[in-house]
Amino acid sequence: MTSTLDRLDTATADLDPPFAAVDLATLGRNAADLVRRAGGTPVRVASKSVRCRAVLEEVLGADLTGSNGTFRGIMSYSLREALWLVDLGARDVLLGYPTVDRGALAELAARPDALDAITLMVDSPAQLGLVRDAFGTGTVRPRVCLDVDASLRIGPVHLGVRRSPLRGPDDAAQLARCATTAGFTVVGVMFYEAQIAGLPDSSLPVRLVKRASAQELATRRGLVVDAVRATVGDLEIVNSGGTGSLKVSSADPVVTEVTAGSGLYVPTLFDRYRAFTPHPALFFALPAVRKPTPTITTLFGGGYIASGPAGPARVPKPVYPAGLRLLRNEGAGEVQTPVTGRAASDIPIGGRVWFRHAKAGELCERFTHLHLIDEDGSRHTVPTYRGEGHCW
């Protein structure tokens, strides 16, 4: 990582921080590693973990189609985002979450190109009714995918995120019948095993729980897929996985595609996985603005706290120069972030410190642009979603 940050620091020496930068060589290696770990199963790119059109194009190609056969389309987190991506050329956008945006749904209903390209995510009849009402017509048949709960349940204990009420084959088949009757075309099912993909291998008990969860889900996933196929026929999409579970998810022959996005940037939450070696590609720099003591340097801004349960794991981490740490009683602040440690005394006023964020695409909500650094040190600057005026 030191050589990467040396390159980024040199390539951006004329810039005034705060700013964010991506090392393209590392990004490319990370993309190749996602493909390798997927073992031949196409990888769908999760846009929420990228939030930059130019980076999506770097991975999927300028047309955003991923037509090279190793990547397959985009998993979007917002219907308005999905409509925008279709305007840019995307032809396969799977919505990762249900939408109740009536205005965006009405636009979708009026756009044949978007109806062909976008697959909505549903997990209840109420969502189907809202979509149909927003469409204002019964003649349009939108594509839908069923979101099935992939968490592990041991008695009353629920391990995983709280997503869908669908869990078993009967639940999924019933919703598939309801959707078909209501004029929807069921094209897929999705299983996001967050308790495997998003949980670091921090201890032996955690690893054992992840293994048990993978075994349980593999059995249940097959039963659900069989039940839905018996109801609606062949499925285009059986989606599963995340950056932390690509190998496990792709090993199931029923899975037709896996999803990943964080593995392109590799934030700090992925530092303790056994499934792969992290190679960070996205960093941000903060300027040193004062020195309250000889061993403390105060930086401007930096309070970019990641979503999820509050705690040390959600805080950005200073990584360059090495040997820095945040102050326990201040942490990363809204307008100032003090750092201490063996390197703090050597940072001059006007110097800079490089950080990594705890999550991937969320950092792009803090910056309007990313500086993309090539292996030869050349630089070009591109807008993030924010920089293009979008906040979904």
Tab-separated table of C-alpha atoms in Angstrom:
chain	number	residue	atom	x	y	z
A	1	MET	CA	0.000	0.000	0.000
A	2	THR	CA	2.933	2.348	0.623
A	3	SER	CA	3.985	2.328	-3.033
A	4	THR	CA	0.386	3.048	-4.057
A	5	LEU	CA	0.180	6.021	-1.720
A	6	ASP	CA	3.591	7.271	-2.832
A	7	ARG	CA	2.247	7.304	-6.389
A	8	LEU	CA	-0.990	9.032	-5.402
A	9	ASP	CA	0.821	11.574	-3.257
A	10	THR	CA	3.212	12.467	-6.063
A	11	ALA	CA	0.488	12.621	-8.707
A	12	THR	CA	-1.623	15.004	-6.594
A	13	ALA	CA	1.182	17.154	-5.155
A	14	ASP	CA	-0.215	20.298	-6.805
A	15	LEU	CA	-3.720	19.815	-5.377
A	16	ASP	CA	-5.084	21.360	-2.206
A	17	PRO	CA	-6.829	18.804	0.012
A	18	PRO	CA	-9.391	17.684	1.033
A	19	PHE	CA	-9.816	15.455	-2.024
A	20	ALA	CA	-10.257	11.775	-2.875
A	21	ALA	CA	-8.188	9.685	-5.262
A	22	VAL	CA	-8.368	6.234	-6.845
A	23	ASP	CA	-5.379	4.165	-7.904
A	24	LEU	CA	-6.459	2.693	-11.252
A	25	ALA	CA	-3.882	-0.093	-11.305
A	26	THR	CA	-5.131	-1.374	-7.956
A	27	LEU	CA	-8.738	-0.935	-9.038
A	28	GLY	CA	-8.042	-3.069	-12.096
A	29	ARG	CA	-6.376	-5.787	-10.039
A	30	ASN	CA	-9.308	-5.768	-7.617
A	31	ALA	CA	-11.781	-6.139	-10.488
A	32	ALA	CA	-9.790	-9.093	-11.816
A	33	ASP	CA	-9.759	-10.627	-8.337
A	34	LEU	CA	-13.559	-10.358	-8.084
A	35	VAL	CA	-13.834	-12.228	-11.387
A	36	ARG	CA	-11.341	-14.843	-10.224
A	37	ARG	CA	-13.146	-15.474	-6.947
A	38	ALA	CA	-16.482	-15.723	-8.755
A	39	GLY	CA	-15.073	-18.738	-10.592
A	40	GLY	CA	-16.757	-18.113	-13.926
A	41	THR	CA	-20.070	-16.862	-12.534
A	42	PRO	CA	-20.808	-13.372	-13.941
A	43	VAL	CA	-20.371	-10.503	-11.483
A	44	ARG	CA	-22.994	-7.755	-11.233
A	45	VAL	CA	-21.527	-4.457	-10.007
A	46	ALA	CA	-23.239	-2.860	-7.007
A	47	SER	CA	-23.409	0.845	-7.851
A	48	LYS	CA	-24.011	1.922	-4.248
A	49	SER	CA	-20.450	0.835	-3.518
A	50	VAL	CA	-19.035	2.827	-6.453
A	51	ARG	CA	-21.134	6.007	-6.954
A	52	CYS	CA	-19.011	7.273	-9.800
A	53	ARG	CA	-19.967	6.858	-13.449
A	54	ALA	CA	-16.388	6.871	-14.692
A	55	VAL	CA	-15.423	4.027	-12.352
A	56	LEU	CA	-18.465	2.023	-13.437
A	57	GLU	CA	-17.332	2.576	-17.030
A	58	GLU	CA	-13.799	1.514	-16.100
A	59	VAL	CA	-15.160	-1.847	-14.939
A	60	LEU	CA	-18.125	-2.400	-17.264
A	61	GLY	CA	-16.976	-0.548	-20.377
A	62	ALA	CA	-18.108	2.788	-21.757
A	63	ASP	CA	-21.587	1.420	-22.526
A	64	LEU	CA	-22.078	0.165	-18.935
A	65	THR	CA	-23.123	-3.256	-20.216
A	66	GLY	CA	-20.265	-5.451	-19.033
A	67	SER	CA	-20.469	-7.221	-22.366
A	68	ASN	CA	-17.040	-8.836	-21.939
A	69	GLY	CA	-18.760	-11.764	-20.234
A	70	THR	CA	-17.076	-11.510	-16.837
A	71	PHE	CA	-19.240	-8.696	-15.484
A	72	ARG	CA	-22.997	-8.580	-15.934
A	73	GLY	CA	-24.780	-5.287	-15.566
A	74	ILE	CA	-25.437	-3.165	-12.509
A	75	MET	CA	-27.250	-3.547	-9.222
A	76	SER	CA	-28.682	-0.090	-8.583
A	77	TYR	CA	-29.904	1.206	-5.239
A	78	SER	CA	-32.466	3.759	-6.514
A	79	LEU	CA	-34.968	3.705	-9.356
A	80	ARG	CA	-34.105	7.275	-10.347
A	81	GLU	CA	-30.461	6.225	-10.472
A	82	ALA	CA	-31.438	3.230	-12.618
A	83	LEU	CA	-33.321	5.463	-15.073
A	84	TRP	CA	-30.284	7.739	-15.330
A	85	LEU	CA	-27.997	4.766	-15.950
A	86	VAL	CA	-30.282	3.601	-18.773
A	87	ASP	CA	-29.974	7.082	-20.297
A	88	LEU	CA	-26.207	6.532	-20.241
A	89	GLY	CA	-26.402	3.199	-22.027
A	90	ALA	CA	-26.973	0.555	-19.351
A	91	ARG	CA	-29.184	-2.290	-20.553
A	92	ASP	CA	-29.273	-4.542	-17.503
A	93	VAL	CA	-30.025	-2.830	-14.197
A	94	LEU	CA	-31.322	-4.851	-11.262
A	95	LEU	CA	-32.770	-2.722	-8.486
A	96	GLY	CA	-31.318	-3.999	-5.221
A	97	TYR	CA	-34.156	-2.693	-3.068
A	98	PRO	CA	-37.902	-2.084	-3.368
A	99	THR	CA	-38.975	1.390	-4.466
A	100	VAL	CA	-42.015	3.457	-3.531
A	101	ASP	CA	-41.006	6.466	-5.635
A	102	ARG	CA	-44.283	7.039	-7.497
A	103	GLY	CA	-42.857	9.709	-9.768
A	104	ALA	CA	-39.974	7.497	-10.881
A	105	LEU	CA	-42.348	4.553	-11.357
A	106	ALA	CA	-44.595	6.669	-13.568
A	107	GLU	CA	-41.577	7.611	-15.659
A	108	LEU	CA	-40.574	3.958	-15.914
A	109	ALA	CA	-44.045	3.004	-17.139
A	110	ALA	CA	-43.783	5.546	-19.969
A	111	ARG	CA	-40.366	4.397	-21.158
A	112	PRO	CA	-40.202	1.128	-23.132
A	113	ASP	CA	-36.378	1.239	-23.161
A	114	ALA	CA	-36.263	1.441	-19.374
A	115	LEU	CA	-38.899	-1.269	-18.933
A	116	ASP	CA	-36.707	-3.609	-20.957
A	117	ALA	CA	-33.551	-2.701	-19.053
A	118	ILE	CA	-34.681	-2.348	-15.422
A	119	THR	CA	-35.797	-5.120	-13.084
A	120	LEU	CA	-37.659	-3.980	-9.967
A	121	MET	CA	-37.142	-5.679	-6.601
A	122	VAL	CA	-40.206	-6.757	-4.578
A	123	ASP	CA	-40.937	-8.831	-1.513
A	124	SER	CA	-44.635	-8.213	-0.792
A	125	PRO	CA	-48.043	-7.818	-2.498
A	126	ALA	CA	-48.271	-4.281	-1.080
A	127	GLN	CA	-45.288	-3.238	-3.180
A	128	LEU	CA	-46.887	-4.741	-6.274
A	129	GLY	CA	-50.040	-2.737	-5.637
A	130	LEU	CA	-48.125	0.497	-5.175
A	131	VAL	CA	-46.170	-0.063	-8.393
A	132	ARG	CA	-49.347	-0.802	-10.363
A	133	ASP	CA	-51.092	2.284	-8.972
A	134	ALA	CA	-48.097	4.471	-9.818
A	135	PHE	CA	-48.025	3.086	-13.358
A	136	GLY	CA	-51.633	4.115	-13.819
A	137	THR	CA	-52.196	1.336	-16.348
A	138	GLY	CA	-52.627	-2.405	-16.364
A	139	THR	CA	-51.156	-2.904	-19.813
A	140	VAL	CA	-47.494	-2.494	-18.861
A	141	ARG	CA	-45.721	-5.630	-17.572
A	142	PRO	CA	-42.681	-4.606	-15.525
A	143	ARG	CA	-39.878	-7.043	-14.803
A	144	VAL	CA	-39.559	-7.993	-11.128
A	145	CYS	CA	-37.163	-9.981	-8.983
A	146	LEU	CA	-38.154	-11.491	-5.631
A	147	ASP	CA	-35.955	-10.576	-2.665
A	148	VAL	CA	-35.738	-13.614	-0.378
A	149	ASP	CA	-34.401	-13.383	3.183
A	150	ALA	CA	-30.954	-15.016	3.311
A	151	SER	CA	-30.281	-14.610	7.022
A	152	LEU	CA	-29.521	-17.476	9.385
A	153	ARG	CA	-32.033	-18.280	12.099
A	154	ILE	CA	-31.119	-20.451	15.044
A	155	GLY	CA	-34.227	-20.718	17.195
A	156	PRO	CA	-35.205	-17.149	18.121
A	157	VAL	CA	-31.815	-15.773	17.057
A	158	HIS	CA	-31.693	-13.849	13.761
A	159	LEU	CA	-28.218	-13.517	12.231
A	160	GLY	CA	-28.160	-11.153	9.275
A	161	VAL	CA	-29.823	-7.976	8.075
A	162	ARG	CA	-33.565	-7.326	8.246
A	163	ARG	CA	-34.629	-7.381	4.616
A	164	SER	CA	-37.407	-9.450	3.117
A	165	PRO	CA	-40.385	-11.158	4.790
A	166	LEU	CA	-40.009	-13.939	2.196
A	167	ARG	CA	-38.026	-16.896	3.450
A	168	GLY	CA	-39.190	-20.303	2.265
A	169	PRO	CA	-40.299	-21.827	-1.038
A	170	ASP	CA	-44.002	-21.473	-0.258
A	171	ASP	CA	-43.645	-17.747	0.544
A	172	ALA	CA	-41.734	-17.067	-2.649
A	173	ALA	CA	-44.030	-19.127	-4.865
A	174	GLN	CA	-47.091	-17.388	-3.449
A	175	LEU	CA	-45.675	-13.937	-4.221
A	176	ALA	CA	-44.628	-15.117	-7.680
A	177	ARG	CA	-48.217	-16.184	-8.382
A	178	CYS	CA	-49.530	-12.889	-7.040
A	179	ALA	CA	-47.121	-10.922	-9.236
A	180	THR	CA	-48.001	-12.882	-12.348
A	181	THR	CA	-51.721	-12.454	-11.745
A	182	ALA	CA	-51.194	-8.709	-11.264
A	183	GLY	CA	-49.482	-8.403	-14.649
A	184	PHE	CA	-45.818	-8.511	-13.633
A	185	THR	CA	-43.128	-10.671	-15.229
A	186	VAL	CA	-41.111	-12.526	-12.599
A	187	VAL	CA	-37.585	-12.921	-13.979
A	188	GLY	CA	-35.514	-13.705	-10.917
A	189	VAL	CA	-34.884	-14.204	-7.227
A	190	MET	CA	-32.193	-12.636	-5.046
A	191	PHE	CA	-30.532	-13.795	-1.837
A	192	TYR	CA	-28.163	-11.389	-0.070
A	193	GLU	CA	-26.323	-13.215	2.695
A	194	ALA	CA	-25.086	-10.135	4.586
A	195	GLN	CA	-24.028	-12.239	7.573
A	196	ILE	CA	-21.469	-13.914	5.280
A	197	ALA	CA	-20.615	-11.235	2.718
A	198	GLY	CA	-20.475	-8.284	5.101
A	199	LEU	CA	-19.059	-9.834	8.280
A	200	PRO	CA	-15.270	-9.938	8.816
A	201	ASP	CA	-13.630	-13.213	9.853
A	202	SER	CA	-12.836	-11.776	13.260
A	203	SER	CA	-12.918	-15.003	15.314
A	204	LEU	CA	-13.376	-18.755	15.106
A	205	PRO	CA	-17.044	-18.578	16.285
A	206	VAL	CA	-17.787	-16.042	13.531
A	207	ARG	CA	-16.189	-18.279	10.917
A	208	LEU	CA	-18.173	-21.276	12.136
A	209	VAL	CA	-21.436	-19.313	12.014
A	210	LYS	CA	-20.647	-18.135	8.477
A	211	ARG	CA	-19.963	-21.698	7.392
A	212	ALA	CA	-23.220	-22.935	8.938
A	213	SER	CA	-25.118	-20.096	7.294
A	214	ALA	CA	-23.678	-20.918	3.871
A	215	GLN	CA	-24.706	-24.553	4.217
A	216	GLU	CA	-28.242	-23.700	5.340
A	217	LEU	CA	-28.735	-21.141	2.604
A	218	ALA	CA	-27.476	-23.436	-0.153
A	219	THR	CA	-30.209	-25.934	0.689
A	220	ARG	CA	-32.986	-23.377	1.129
A	221	ARG	CA	-31.978	-21.381	-1.945
A	222	GLY	CA	-32.371	-24.441	-4.155
A	223	LEU	CA	-35.835	-25.161	-2.745
A	224	VAL	CA	-36.946	-21.544	-3.278
A	225	VAL	CA	-35.656	-21.440	-6.853
A	226	ASP	CA	-37.380	-24.735	-7.682
A	227	ALA	CA	-40.675	-23.467	-6.242
A	228	VAL	CA	-40.560	-20.170	-8.146
A	229	ARG	CA	-39.611	-21.910	-11.391
A	230	ALA	CA	-42.513	-24.290	-10.967
A	231	THR	CA	-44.771	-21.250	-10.697
A	232	VAL	CA	-43.456	-18.920	-13.428
A	233	GLY	CA	-41.092	-21.011	-15.562
A	234	ASP	CA	-37.399	-20.408	-16.219
A	235	LEU	CA	-35.635	-17.561	-14.420
A	236	GLU	CA	-33.096	-15.184	-15.938
A	237	ILE	CA	-31.618	-14.209	-12.578
A	238	VAL	CA	-30.657	-16.112	-9.443
A	239	ASN	CA	-28.558	-13.499	-7.690
A	240	SER	CA	-26.523	-13.970	-4.543
A	241	GLY	CA	-23.381	-12.954	-2.788
A	242	GLY	CA	-21.312	-9.902	-2.034
A	243	THR	CA	-17.639	-8.992	-1.994
A	244	GLY	CA	-17.007	-11.124	1.090
A	245	SER	CA	-18.839	-14.216	-0.113
A	246	LEU	CA	-18.204	-14.481	-3.870
A	247	LYS	CA	-16.483	-17.855	-3.725
A	248	VAL	CA	-19.125	-19.404	-1.473
A	249	SER	CA	-22.089	-18.024	-3.421
A	250	SER	CA	-20.750	-18.822	-6.888
A	251	ALA	CA	-20.077	-22.426	-5.876
A	252	ASP	CA	-23.832	-23.085	-5.809
A	253	PRO	CA	-24.822	-24.254	-9.315
A	254	VAL	CA	-28.277	-22.721	-8.963
A	255	VAL	CA	-26.754	-19.210	-8.755
A	256	THR	CA	-26.533	-17.474	-12.157
A	257	GLU	CA	-24.751	-14.305	-10.982
A	258	VAL	CA	-23.110	-12.769	-7.940
A	259	THR	CA	-22.958	-9.127	-6.886
A	260	ALA	CA	-19.956	-7.137	-5.679
A	261	GLY	CA	-18.894	-3.517	-5.499
A	262	SER	CA	-16.961	-2.782	-2.314
A	263	GLY	CA	-14.205	-5.103	-3.487
A	264	LEU	CA	-13.270	-2.574	-6.170
A	265	TYR	CA	-12.301	0.145	-3.674
A	266	VAL	CA	-11.704	-2.139	-0.613
A	267	PRO	CA	-12.536	0.003	2.431
A	268	THR	CA	-11.335	-0.817	5.953
A	269	LEU	CA	-14.339	-3.002	6.809
A	270	PHE	CA	-12.846	-5.620	4.460
A	271	ASP	CA	-9.446	-5.783	6.137
A	272	ARG	CA	-10.186	-8.879	8.226
A	273	TYR	CA	-11.478	-11.329	5.645
A	274	ARG	CA	-9.851	-14.670	4.986
A	275	ALA	CA	-11.511	-15.043	1.584
A	276	PHE	CA	-9.191	-12.514	-0.076
A	277	THR	CA	-6.250	-10.189	0.510
A	278	PRO	CA	-7.356	-6.545	0.623
A	279	HIS	CA	-5.682	-4.074	-1.735
A	280	PRO	CA	-7.135	-0.595	-1.073
A	281	ALA	CA	-7.701	1.561	-4.156
A	282	LEU	CA	-9.663	4.563	-2.813
A	283	PHE	CA	-8.200	7.112	-0.384
A	284	PHE	CA	-8.799	10.671	0.725
A	285	ALA	CA	-6.345	13.347	1.832
A	286	LEU	CA	-6.779	15.996	4.512
A	287	PRO	CA	-4.599	19.102	5.071
A	288	ALA	CA	-2.762	19.897	8.293
A	289	VAL	CA	-3.976	23.283	9.566
A	290	ARG	CA	-2.523	23.563	13.073
A	291	LYS	CA	-0.385	21.911	15.770
A	292	PRO	CA	-1.865	22.296	19.266
A	293	THR	CA	1.129	20.397	20.702
A	294	PRO	CA	4.390	19.142	19.203
A	295	THR	CA	2.963	15.602	19.073
A	296	ILE	CA	-0.521	16.414	17.741
A	297	THR	CA	-1.378	17.686	14.268
A	298	THR	CA	-4.890	18.899	13.539
A	299	LEU	CA	-6.351	18.282	10.086
A	300	PHE	CA	-9.228	20.056	8.368
A	301	GLY	CA	-12.511	18.102	8.047
A	302	GLY	CA	-12.550	14.328	7.928
A	303	GLY	CA	-15.629	13.314	9.913
A	304	TYR	CA	-16.769	10.896	7.244
A	305	ILE	CA	-18.406	8.278	9.450
A	306	ALA	CA	-19.725	5.166	7.731
A	307	SER	CA	-23.261	3.857	8.067
A	308	GLY	CA	-24.123	0.899	10.264
A	309	PRO	CA	-23.835	0.371	14.027
A	310	ALA	CA	-21.863	3.244	15.544
A	311	GLY	CA	-18.401	2.322	16.763
A	312	PRO	CA	-14.684	2.346	15.979
A	313	ALA	CA	-15.136	0.173	12.881
A	314	ARG	CA	-17.123	2.973	11.184
A	315	VAL	CA	-14.472	5.654	11.601
A	316	PRO	CA	-11.965	6.591	8.847
A	317	LYS	CA	-8.408	5.412	9.392
A	318	PRO	CA	-5.230	7.491	8.854
A	319	VAL	CA	-2.796	5.380	6.815
A	320	TYR	CA	-0.084	7.664	5.407
A	321	PRO	CA	2.296	8.678	6.855
A	322	ALA	CA	2.311	5.455	8.847
A	323	GLY	CA	2.043	5.465	12.612
A	324	LEU	CA	-0.842	7.915	13.051
A	325	ARG	CA	-4.006	7.469	15.072
A	326	LEU	CA	-7.082	9.485	15.984
A	327	LEU	CA	-7.577	10.944	19.439
A	328	ARG	CA	-10.036	8.888	21.441
A	329	ASN	CA	-11.925	11.894	22.824
A	330	GLU	CA	-12.306	13.627	19.435
A	331	GLY	CA	-12.132	11.043	16.665
A	332	ALA	CA	-12.809	12.278	13.128
A	333	GLY	CA	-14.582	15.621	13.369
A	334	GLU	CA	-16.914	17.734	11.301
A	335	VAL	CA	-14.335	20.455	10.691
A	336	GLN	CA	-11.223	19.201	12.436
A	337	THR	CA	-9.541	15.844	12.990
A	338	PRO	CA	-6.512	15.743	15.305
A	339	VAL	CA	-4.013	12.909	14.836
A	340	THR	CA	-1.170	11.773	17.024
A	341	GLY	CA	1.445	9.045	16.945
A	342	ARG	CA	5.077	8.746	15.973
A	343	ALA	CA	4.658	10.591	12.640
A	344	ALA	CA	2.475	13.453	13.889
A	345	SER	CA	5.345	15.699	14.947
A	346	ASP	CA	6.849	15.580	11.437
A	347	ILE	CA	3.730	16.785	9.622
A	348	PRO	CA	4.116	20.514	8.840
A	349	ILE	CA	1.352	23.059	8.588
A	350	GLY	CA	0.130	22.696	5.022
A	351	GLY	CA	1.156	19.040	4.910
A	352	ARG	CA	-1.322	16.252	4.305
A	353	VAL	CA	-2.467	12.926	5.725
A	354	TRP	CA	-4.068	10.137	3.697
A	355	PHE	CA	-7.043	8.175	5.040
A	356	ARG	CA	-9.166	5.182	4.121
A	357	HIS	CA	-12.914	5.199	4.627
A	358	ALA	CA	-14.698	2.384	6.441
A	359	LYS	CA	-17.133	1.751	3.575
A	360	ALA	CA	-16.803	2.010	-0.166
A	361	GLY	CA	-19.133	4.264	-2.163
A	362	GLU	CA	-20.203	6.346	0.814
A	363	LEU	CA	-17.038	8.407	0.529
A	364	CYS	CA	-18.297	9.698	-2.823
A	365	GLU	CA	-21.154	11.403	-0.993
A	366	ARG	CA	-18.486	13.664	0.547
A	367	PHE	CA	-16.672	14.630	-2.643
A	368	THR	CA	-17.857	15.989	-5.965
A	369	HIS	CA	-14.871	14.542	-7.838
A	370	LEU	CA	-12.405	11.670	-7.769
A	371	HIS	CA	-8.861	11.952	-9.077
A	372	LEU	CA	-8.037	8.796	-11.039
A	373	ILE	CA	-4.317	8.029	-11.000
A	374	ASP	CA	-2.794	5.791	-13.661
A	375	GLU	CA	0.176	3.516	-13.022
A	376	ASP	CA	2.494	6.005	-14.750
A	377	GLY	CA	1.369	8.743	-12.363
A	378	SER	CA	-0.828	10.603	-14.823
A	379	ARG	CA	-4.086	11.972	-13.467
A	380	HIS	CA	-7.537	12.733	-14.710
A	381	THR	CA	-10.447	14.025	-12.691
A	382	VAL	CA	-14.004	12.734	-12.902
A	383	PRO	CA	-17.254	13.621	-11.120
A	384	THR	CA	-18.891	11.417	-8.527
A	385	TYR	CA	-22.668	11.037	-8.485
A	386	ARG	CA	-22.667	14.151	-6.265
A	387	GLY	CA	-20.497	15.972	-8.762
A	388	GLU	CA	-23.031	15.218	-11.492
A	389	GLY	CA	-25.736	16.758	-9.326
A	390	HIS	CA	-27.314	13.525	-8.108
A	391	CYS	CA	-28.260	12.629	-4.556
A	392	TRP	CA	-30.425	9.528	-4.387
